[in-house]
Amino acid sequence: SGLSIFPNPVCTTFTIKYLVSKQDHYTIQLKSIDGKYTKKLFHGKLSKGIFEITTDIFPSAKGIFIVQIIGSEGIDSKKIIQY
């Protein structure tokens, strides 16, 4: 997987780093494991190479979350923990 997240576990702010294999439209979203919260972090065209974004997690929610990167070739996902 070309997806890394740091720090993990996270308190508030974290960074997503993704190796984009081909130019395409991508959606990056953060979802709580129970489906209660969803936050779209990015939607648009990415060029081949490394994409990095720093963002905040849900301020009042604690627990396990999933970062999903959705492109035409499928979905790449990784769990993160907020404490």
PDB file of N, CA and C in Angstrom:
ATOM      1  N   SER A   1       0.840  -1.192   0.000  1.00  0.00           N
ATOM      2  CA  SER A   1       0.000   0.000   0.000  1.00  0.00           C
ATOM      3  C   SER A   1       0.876   1.244   0.000  1.00  0.00           C
ATOM      4  N   GLY A   2       0.486   2.229  -0.761  1.00  0.00           N
ATOM      5  CA  GLY A   2       1.222   3.485  -0.818  1.00  0.00           C
ATOM      6  C   GLY A   2       0.688   4.509   0.153  1.00  0.00           C
ATOM      7  N   LEU A   3      -0.065   4.060   1.171  1.00  0.00           N
ATOM      8  CA  LEU A   3      -0.706   4.964   2.124  1.00  0.00           C
ATOM      9  C   LEU A   3      -0.028   4.868   3.483  1.00  0.00           C
ATOM     10  N   SER A   4       0.370   6.025   4.021  1.00  0.00           N
ATOM     11  CA  SER A   4       0.894   6.051   5.390  1.00  0.00           C
ATOM     12  C   SER A   4       0.247   7.216   6.136  1.00  0.00           C
ATOM     13  N   ILE A   5       0.085   7.012   7.446  1.00  0.00           N
ATOM     14  CA  ILE A   5      -0.544   8.004   8.312  1.00  0.00           C
ATOM     15  C   ILE A   5       0.327   8.165   9.544  1.00  0.00           C
ATOM     16  N   PHE A   6       0.609   9.404   9.903  1.00  0.00           N
ATOM     17  CA  PHE A   6       1.408   9.644  11.101  1.00  0.00           C
ATOM     18  C   PHE A   6       0.989  10.950  11.749  1.00  0.00           C
ATOM     19  N   PRO A   7       1.054  11.065  13.075  1.00  0.00           N
ATOM     20  CA  PRO A   7       1.275   9.946  14.003  1.00  0.00           C
ATOM     21  C   PRO A   7       0.041   9.052  14.061  1.00  0.00           C
ATOM     22  N   ASN A   8       0.225   7.863  14.537  1.00  0.00           N
ATOM     23  CA  ASN A   8      -0.876   6.925  14.733  1.00  0.00           C
ATOM     24  C   ASN A   8      -0.521   6.034  15.914  1.00  0.00           C
ATOM     25  N   PRO A   9      -1.175   6.181  17.040  1.00  0.00           N
ATOM     26  CA  PRO A   9      -2.395   6.917  17.351  1.00  0.00           C
ATOM     27  C   PRO A   9      -2.206   8.435  17.274  1.00  0.00           C
ATOM     28  N   VAL A  10      -3.349   9.130  17.119  1.00  0.00           N
ATOM     29  CA  VAL A  10      -3.366  10.570  16.917  1.00  0.00           C
ATOM     30  C   VAL A  10      -4.173  11.233  18.031  1.00  0.00           C
ATOM     31  N   CYS A  11      -3.753  12.439  18.404  1.00  0.00           N
ATOM     32  CA  CYS A  11      -4.519  13.216  19.374  1.00  0.00           C
ATOM     33  C   CYS A  11      -5.493  14.133  18.627  1.00  0.00           C
ATOM     34  N   THR A  12      -4.975  15.031  17.796  1.00  0.00           N
ATOM     35  CA  THR A  12      -5.851  15.929  17.032  1.00  0.00           C
ATOM     36  C   THR A  12      -5.456  16.020  15.563  1.00  0.00           C
ATOM     37  N   THR A  13      -4.207  16.350  15.273  1.00  0.00           N
ATOM     38  CA  THR A  13      -3.751  16.577  13.902  1.00  0.00           C
ATOM     39  C   THR A  13      -2.907  15.395  13.427  1.00  0.00           C
ATOM     40  N   PHE A  14      -3.123  15.010  12.166  1.00  0.00           N
ATOM     41  CA  PHE A  14      -2.329  13.926  11.593  1.00  0.00           C
ATOM     42  C   PHE A  14      -2.060  14.217  10.122  1.00  0.00           C
ATOM     43  N   THR A  15      -1.099  13.500   9.552  1.00  0.00           N
ATOM     44  CA  THR A  15      -0.697  13.678   8.161  1.00  0.00           C
ATOM     45  C   THR A  15      -0.928  12.380   7.396  1.00  0.00           C
ATOM     46  N   ILE A  16      -1.492  12.526   6.207  1.00  0.00           N
ATOM     47  CA  ILE A  16      -1.694  11.412   5.289  1.00  0.00           C
ATOM     48  C   ILE A  16      -0.697  11.598   4.145  1.00  0.00           C
ATOM     49  N   LYS A  17       0.039  10.542   3.852  1.00  0.00           N
ATOM     50  CA  LYS A  17       0.975  10.560   2.736  1.00  0.00           C
ATOM     51  C   LYS A  17       0.584   9.412   1.815  1.00  0.00           C
ATOM     52  N   TYR A  18       0.431   9.709   0.527  1.00  0.00           N
ATOM     53  CA  TYR A  18      -0.058   8.700  -0.410  1.00  0.00           C
ATOM     54  C   TYR A  18       0.754   8.735  -1.696  1.00  0.00           C
ATOM     55  N   LEU A  19       1.196   7.561  -2.133  1.00  0.00           N
ATOM     56  CA  LEU A  19       1.909   7.433  -3.395  1.00  0.00           C
ATOM     57  C   LEU A  19       0.873   7.240  -4.501  1.00  0.00           C
ATOM     58  N   VAL A  20       0.700   8.254  -5.325  1.00  0.00           N
ATOM     59  CA  VAL A  20      -0.274   8.233  -6.415  1.00  0.00           C
ATOM     60  C   VAL A  20       0.373   7.513  -7.600  1.00  0.00           C
ATOM     61  N   SER A  21      -0.212   6.394  -8.012  1.00  0.00           N
ATOM     62  CA  SER A  21       0.384   5.575  -9.073  1.00  0.00           C
ATOM     63  C   SER A  21       0.083   6.101 -10.477  1.00  0.00           C
ATOM     64  N   LYS A  22      -1.041   6.808 -10.626  1.00  0.00           N
ATOM     65  CA  LYS A  22      -1.363   7.403 -11.934  1.00  0.00           C
ATOM     66  C   LYS A  22      -2.253   8.617 -11.733  1.00  0.00           C
ATOM     67  N   GLN A  23      -2.159   9.554 -12.672  1.00  0.00           N
ATOM     68  CA  GLN A  23      -3.009  10.742 -12.607  1.00  0.00           C
ATOM     69  C   GLN A  23      -4.462  10.304 -12.724  1.00  0.00           C
ATOM     70  N   ASP A  24      -5.280  10.779 -11.799  1.00  0.00           N
ATOM     71  CA  ASP A  24      -6.674  10.366 -11.744  1.00  0.00           C
ATOM     72  C   ASP A  24      -7.410  11.288 -10.785  1.00  0.00           C
ATOM     73  N   HIS A  25      -8.723  11.138 -10.716  1.00  0.00           N
ATOM     74  CA  HIS A  25      -9.530  11.821  -9.709  1.00  0.00           C
ATOM     75  C   HIS A  25      -9.594  10.937  -8.467  1.00  0.00           C
ATOM     76  N   TYR A  26      -9.399  11.548  -7.312  1.00  0.00           N
ATOM     77  CA  TYR A  26      -9.390  10.819  -6.050  1.00  0.00           C
ATOM     78  C   TYR A  26     -10.280  11.524  -5.031  1.00  0.00           C
ATOM     79  N   THR A  27     -10.832  10.725  -4.129  1.00  0.00           N
ATOM     80  CA  THR A  27     -11.517  11.234  -2.957  1.00  0.00           C
ATOM     81  C   THR A  27     -10.816  10.653  -1.743  1.00  0.00           C
ATOM     82  N   ILE A  28     -10.496  11.522  -0.800  1.00  0.00           N
ATOM     83  CA  ILE A  28      -9.894  11.074   0.463  1.00  0.00           C
ATOM     84  C   ILE A  28     -10.872  11.431   1.558  1.00  0.00           C
ATOM     85  N   GLN A  29     -11.264  10.420   2.344  1.00  0.00           N
ATOM     86  CA  GLN A  29     -12.237  10.668   3.401  1.00  0.00           C
ATOM     87  C   GLN A  29     -11.847   9.951   4.683  1.00  0.00           C
ATOM     88  N   LEU A  30     -12.374  10.492   5.760  1.00  0.00           N
ATOM     89  CA  LEU A  30     -12.166   9.960   7.103  1.00  0.00           C
ATOM     90  C   LEU A  30     -13.522   9.510   7.626  1.00  0.00           C
ATOM     91  N   LYS A  31     -13.601   8.277   8.086  1.00  0.00           N
ATOM     92  CA  LYS A  31     -14.869   7.739   8.588  1.00  0.00           C
ATOM     93  C   LYS A  31     -14.646   7.085   9.940  1.00  0.00           C
ATOM     94  N   SER A  32     -15.612   7.260  10.823  1.00  0.00           N
ATOM     95  CA  SER A  32     -15.550   6.522  12.087  1.00  0.00           C
ATOM     96  C   SER A  32     -15.933   5.079  11.797  1.00  0.00           C
ATOM     97  N   ILE A  33     -15.419   4.169  12.585  1.00  0.00           N
ATOM     98  CA  ILE A  33     -15.641   2.743  12.340  1.00  0.00           C
ATOM     99  C   ILE A  33     -17.126   2.377  12.440  1.00  0.00           C
ATOM    100  N   ASP A  34     -17.886   3.151  13.230  1.00  0.00           N
ATOM    101  CA  ASP A  34     -19.320   2.869  13.367  1.00  0.00           C
ATOM    102  C   ASP A  34     -20.163   3.605  12.318  1.00  0.00           C
ATOM    103  N   GLY A  35     -19.523   4.380  11.452  1.00  0.00           N
ATOM    104  CA  GLY A  35     -20.233   5.090  10.398  1.00  0.00           C
ATOM    105  C   GLY A  35     -20.918   6.364  10.841  1.00  0.00           C
ATOM    106  N   LYS A  36     -20.708   6.745  12.095  1.00  0.00           N
ATOM    107  CA  LYS A  36     -21.381   7.908  12.666  1.00  0.00           C
ATOM    108  C   LYS A  36     -20.835   9.232  12.097  1.00  0.00           C
ATOM    109  N   TYR A  37     -19.546   9.269  11.849  1.00  0.00           N
ATOM    110  CA  TYR A  37     -18.902  10.490  11.356  1.00  0.00           C
ATOM    111  C   TYR A  37     -18.244  10.206  10.007  1.00  0.00           C
ATOM    112  N   THR A  38     -18.367  11.154   9.082  1.00  0.00           N
ATOM    113  CA  THR A  38     -17.637  11.103   7.821  1.00  0.00           C
ATOM    114  C   THR A  38     -17.177  12.519   7.497  1.00  0.00           C
ATOM    115  N   LYS A  39     -15.936  12.624   7.074  1.00  0.00           N
ATOM    116  CA  LYS A  39     -15.366  13.928   6.737  1.00  0.00           C
ATOM    117  C   LYS A  39     -14.596  13.776   5.428  1.00  0.00           C
ATOM    118  N   LYS A  40     -14.989  14.538   4.399  1.00  0.00           N
ATOM    119  CA  LYS A  40     -14.265  14.520   3.130  1.00  0.00           C
ATOM    120  C   LYS A  40     -13.066  15.440   3.267  1.00  0.00           C
ATOM    121  N   LEU A  41     -11.875  14.894   3.060  1.00  0.00           N
ATOM    122  CA  LEU A  41     -10.646  15.655   3.233  1.00  0.00           C
ATOM    123  C   LEU A  41     -10.134  16.235   1.916  1.00  0.00           C
ATOM    124  N   PHE A  42     -10.434  15.535   0.815  1.00  0.00           N
ATOM    125  CA  PHE A  42      -9.954  15.990  -0.498  1.00  0.00           C
ATOM    126  C   PHE A  42     -10.813  15.342  -1.573  1.00  0.00           C
ATOM    127  N   HIS A  43     -11.073  16.097  -2.636  1.00  0.00           N
ATOM    128  CA  HIS A  43     -11.730  15.538  -3.822  1.00  0.00           C
ATOM    129  C   HIS A  43     -11.216  16.301  -5.019  1.00  0.00           C
ATOM    130  N   GLY A  44     -10.555  15.593  -5.919  1.00  0.00           N
ATOM    131  CA  GLY A  44     -10.033  16.266  -7.098  1.00  0.00           C
ATOM    132  C   GLY A  44      -9.012  15.421  -7.817  1.00  0.00           C
ATOM    133  N   LYS A  45      -8.345  16.040  -8.771  1.00  0.00           N
ATOM    134  CA  LYS A  45      -7.366  15.355  -9.613  1.00  0.00           C
ATOM    135  C   LYS A  45      -5.990  15.419  -8.957  1.00  0.00           C
ATOM    136  N   LEU A  46      -5.318  14.272  -8.932  1.00  0.00           N
ATOM    137  CA  LEU A  46      -3.950  14.203  -8.433  1.00  0.00           C
ATOM    138  C   LEU A  46      -3.042  13.693  -9.538  1.00  0.00           C
ATOM    139  N   SER A  47      -1.849  14.252  -9.624  1.00  0.00           N
ATOM    140  CA  SER A  47      -0.840  13.782 -10.566  1.00  0.00           C
ATOM    141  C   SER A  47      -0.025  12.667  -9.939  1.00  0.00           C
ATOM    142  N   LYS A  48       0.615  11.886 -10.776  1.00  0.00           N
ATOM    143  CA  LYS A  48       1.475  10.795 -10.298  1.00  0.00           C
ATOM    144  C   LYS A  48       2.574  11.372  -9.413  1.00  0.00           C
ATOM    145  N   GLY A  49       2.815  10.715  -8.278  1.00  0.00           N
ATOM    146  CA  GLY A  49       3.832  11.174  -7.341  1.00  0.00           C
ATOM    147  C   GLY A  49       3.335  11.046  -5.913  1.00  0.00           C
ATOM    148  N   ILE A  50       3.910  11.813  -5.016  1.00  0.00           N
ATOM    149  CA  ILE A  50       3.551  11.747  -3.602  1.00  0.00           C
ATOM    150  C   ILE A  50       2.633  12.911  -3.252  1.00  0.00           C
ATOM    151  N   PHE A  51       1.502  12.582  -2.638  1.00  0.00           N
ATOM    152  CA  PHE A  51       0.526  13.566  -2.185  1.00  0.00           C
ATOM    153  C   PHE A  51       0.518  13.540  -0.660  1.00  0.00           C
ATOM    154  N   GLU A  52       0.534  14.711  -0.053  1.00  0.00           N
ATOM    155  CA  GLU A  52       0.543  14.799   1.406  1.00  0.00           C
ATOM    156  C   GLU A  52      -0.458  15.846   1.859  1.00  0.00           C
ATOM    157  N   ILE A  53      -1.222  15.512   2.899  1.00  0.00           N
ATOM    158  CA  ILE A  53      -2.193  16.442   3.464  1.00  0.00           C
ATOM    159  C   ILE A  53      -2.172  16.296   4.979  1.00  0.00           C
ATOM    160  N   THR A  54      -2.222  17.424   5.679  1.00  0.00           N
ATOM    161  CA  THR A  54      -2.307  17.433   7.139  1.00  0.00           C
ATOM    162  C   THR A  54      -3.675  17.969   7.513  1.00  0.00           C
ATOM    163  N   THR A  55      -4.337  17.291   8.443  1.00  0.00           N
ATOM    164  CA  THR A  55      -5.707  17.651   8.801  1.00  0.00           C
ATOM    165  C   THR A  55      -5.986  17.325  10.263  1.00  0.00           C
ATOM    166  N   ASP A  56      -7.120  17.817  10.738  1.00  0.00           N
ATOM    167  CA  ASP A  56      -7.576  17.513  12.094  1.00  0.00           C
ATOM    168  C   ASP A  56      -8.565  16.367  12.047  1.00  0.00           C
ATOM    169  N   ILE A  57      -8.572  15.595  13.113  1.00  0.00           N
ATOM    170  CA  ILE A  57      -9.565  14.533  13.257  1.00  0.00           C
ATOM    171  C   ILE A  57     -10.789  15.148  13.937  1.00  0.00           C
ATOM    172  N   PHE A  58     -11.854  14.399  14.108  1.00  0.00           N
ATOM    173  CA  PHE A  58     -13.056  14.916  14.758  1.00  0.00           C
ATOM    174  C   PHE A  58     -12.726  15.312  16.192  1.00  0.00           C
ATOM    175  N   PRO A  59     -13.003  16.548  16.591  1.00  0.00           N
ATOM    176  CA  PRO A  59     -12.549  17.042  17.896  1.00  0.00           C
ATOM    177  C   PRO A  59     -13.163  16.335  19.106  1.00  0.00           C
ATOM    178  N   SER A  60     -14.407  15.915  19.020  1.00  0.00           N
ATOM    179  CA  SER A  60     -15.043  15.354  20.215  1.00  0.00           C
ATOM    180  C   SER A  60     -15.145  13.831  20.179  1.00  0.00           C
ATOM    181  N   ALA A  61     -14.683  13.225  19.122  1.00  0.00           N
ATOM    182  CA  ALA A  61     -14.827  11.774  18.976  1.00  0.00           C
ATOM    183  C   ALA A  61     -13.510  11.077  19.301  1.00  0.00           C
ATOM    184  N   LYS A  62     -13.596  10.008  20.020  1.00  0.00           N
ATOM    185  CA  LYS A  62     -12.425   9.176  20.333  1.00  0.00           C
ATOM    186  C   LYS A  62     -12.703   7.783  19.780  1.00  0.00           C
ATOM    187  N   GLY A  63     -11.666   7.067  19.386  1.00  0.00           N
ATOM    188  CA  GLY A  63     -11.860   5.705  18.924  1.00  0.00           C
ATOM    189  C   GLY A  63     -11.109   5.403  17.646  1.00  0.00           C
ATOM    190  N   ILE A  64     -11.635   4.448  16.890  1.00  0.00           N
ATOM    191  CA  ILE A  64     -10.992   3.966  15.669  1.00  0.00           C
ATOM    192  C   ILE A  64     -11.667   4.612  14.458  1.00  0.00           C
ATOM    193  N   PHE A  65     -10.849   5.080  13.538  1.00  0.00           N
ATOM    194  CA  PHE A  65     -11.313   5.710  12.310  1.00  0.00           C
ATOM    195  C   PHE A  65     -10.633   5.043  11.115  1.00  0.00           C
ATOM    196  N   ILE A  66     -11.228   5.215   9.952  1.00  0.00           N
ATOM    197  CA  ILE A  66     -10.680   4.680   8.710  1.00  0.00           C
ATOM    198  C   ILE A  66     -10.431   5.841   7.752  1.00  0.00           C
ATOM    199  N   VAL A  67      -9.224   5.908   7.217  1.00  0.00           N
ATOM    200  CA  VAL A  67      -8.916   6.838   6.135  1.00  0.00           C
ATOM    201  C   VAL A  67      -9.041   6.038   4.848  1.00  0.00           C
ATOM    202  N   GLN A  68      -9.845   6.539   3.905  1.00  0.00           N
ATOM    203  CA  GLN A  68     -10.039   5.873   2.625  1.00  0.00           C
ATOM    204  C   GLN A  68      -9.587   6.791   1.500  1.00  0.00           C
ATOM    205  N   ILE A  69      -8.846   6.226   0.565  1.00  0.00           N
ATOM    206  CA  ILE A  69      -8.488   6.931  -0.658  1.00  0.00           C
ATOM    207  C   ILE A  69      -9.147   6.155  -1.793  1.00  0.00           C
ATOM    208  N   ILE A  70     -10.055   6.834  -2.482  1.00  0.00           N
ATOM    209  CA  ILE A  70     -10.873   6.181  -3.496  1.00  0.00           C
ATOM    210  C   ILE A  70     -10.497   6.739  -4.861  1.00  0.00           C
ATOM    211  N   GLY A  71     -10.093   5.843  -5.761  1.00  0.00           N
ATOM    212  CA  GLY A  71      -9.758   6.212  -7.128  1.00  0.00           C
ATOM    213  C   GLY A  71     -10.381   5.216  -8.087  1.00  0.00           C
ATOM    214  N   SER A  72     -10.115   5.373  -9.370  1.00  0.00           N
ATOM    215  CA  SER A  72     -10.721   4.482 -10.367  1.00  0.00           C
ATOM    216  C   SER A  72     -10.199   3.050 -10.255  1.00  0.00           C
ATOM    217  N   GLU A  73      -9.045   2.872  -9.645  1.00  0.00           N
ATOM    218  CA  GLU A  73      -8.462   1.535  -9.503  1.00  0.00           C
ATOM    219  C   GLU A  73      -8.872   0.848  -8.206  1.00  0.00           C
ATOM    220  N   GLY A  74      -9.693   1.511  -7.383  1.00  0.00           N
ATOM    221  CA  GLY A  74     -10.146   0.878  -6.149  1.00  0.00           C
ATOM    222  C   GLY A  74      -9.998   1.779  -4.941  1.00  0.00           C
ATOM    223  N   ILE A  75     -10.054   1.143  -3.775  1.00  0.00           N
ATOM    224  CA  ILE A  75     -10.003   1.854  -2.497  1.00  0.00           C
ATOM    225  C   ILE A  75      -8.795   1.375  -1.707  1.00  0.00           C
ATOM    226  N   ASP A  76      -8.028   2.321  -1.204  1.00  0.00           N
ATOM    227  CA  ASP A  76      -6.930   2.032  -0.292  1.00  0.00           C
ATOM    228  C   ASP A  76      -7.345   2.583   1.062  1.00  0.00           C
ATOM    229  N   SER A  77      -7.203   1.810   2.124  1.00  0.00           N
ATOM    230  CA  SER A  77      -7.650   2.291   3.431  1.00  0.00           C
ATOM    231  C   SER A  77      -6.687   1.876   4.531  1.00  0.00           C
ATOM    232  N   LYS A  78      -6.751   2.634   5.621  1.00  0.00           N
ATOM    233  CA  LYS A  78      -5.903   2.364   6.783  1.00  0.00           C
ATOM    234  C   LYS A  78      -6.628   2.843   8.028  1.00  0.00           C
ATOM    235  N   LYS A  79      -6.495   2.078   9.116  1.00  0.00           N
ATOM    236  CA  LYS A  79      -7.092   2.447  10.396  1.00  0.00           C
ATOM    237  C   LYS A  79      -6.195   3.423  11.135  1.00  0.00           C
ATOM    238  N   ILE A  80      -6.833   4.362  11.830  1.00  0.00           N
ATOM    239  CA  ILE A  80      -6.119   5.224  12.765  1.00  0.00           C
ATOM    240  C   ILE A  80      -6.897   5.251  14.082  1.00  0.00           C
ATOM    241  N   ILE A  81      -6.187   5.532  15.145  1.00  0.00           N
ATOM    242  CA  ILE A  81      -6.799   5.571  16.474  1.00  0.00           C
ATOM    243  C   ILE A  81      -6.646   6.975  17.038  1.00  0.00           C
ATOM    244  N   GLN A  82      -7.761   7.544  17.515  1.00  0.00           N
ATOM    245  CA  GLN A  82      -7.715   8.826  18.199  1.00  0.00           C
ATOM    246  C   GLN A  82      -7.887   8.576  19.689  1.00  0.00           C
ATOM    247  N   TYR A  83      -6.998   9.188  20.472  1.00  0.00           N
ATOM    248  CA  TYR A  83      -7.083   9.029  21.925  1.00  0.00           C
ATOM    249  C   TYR A  83      -7.457  10.322  22.612  1.00  0.00           C
TER     250      TYR A  83
END
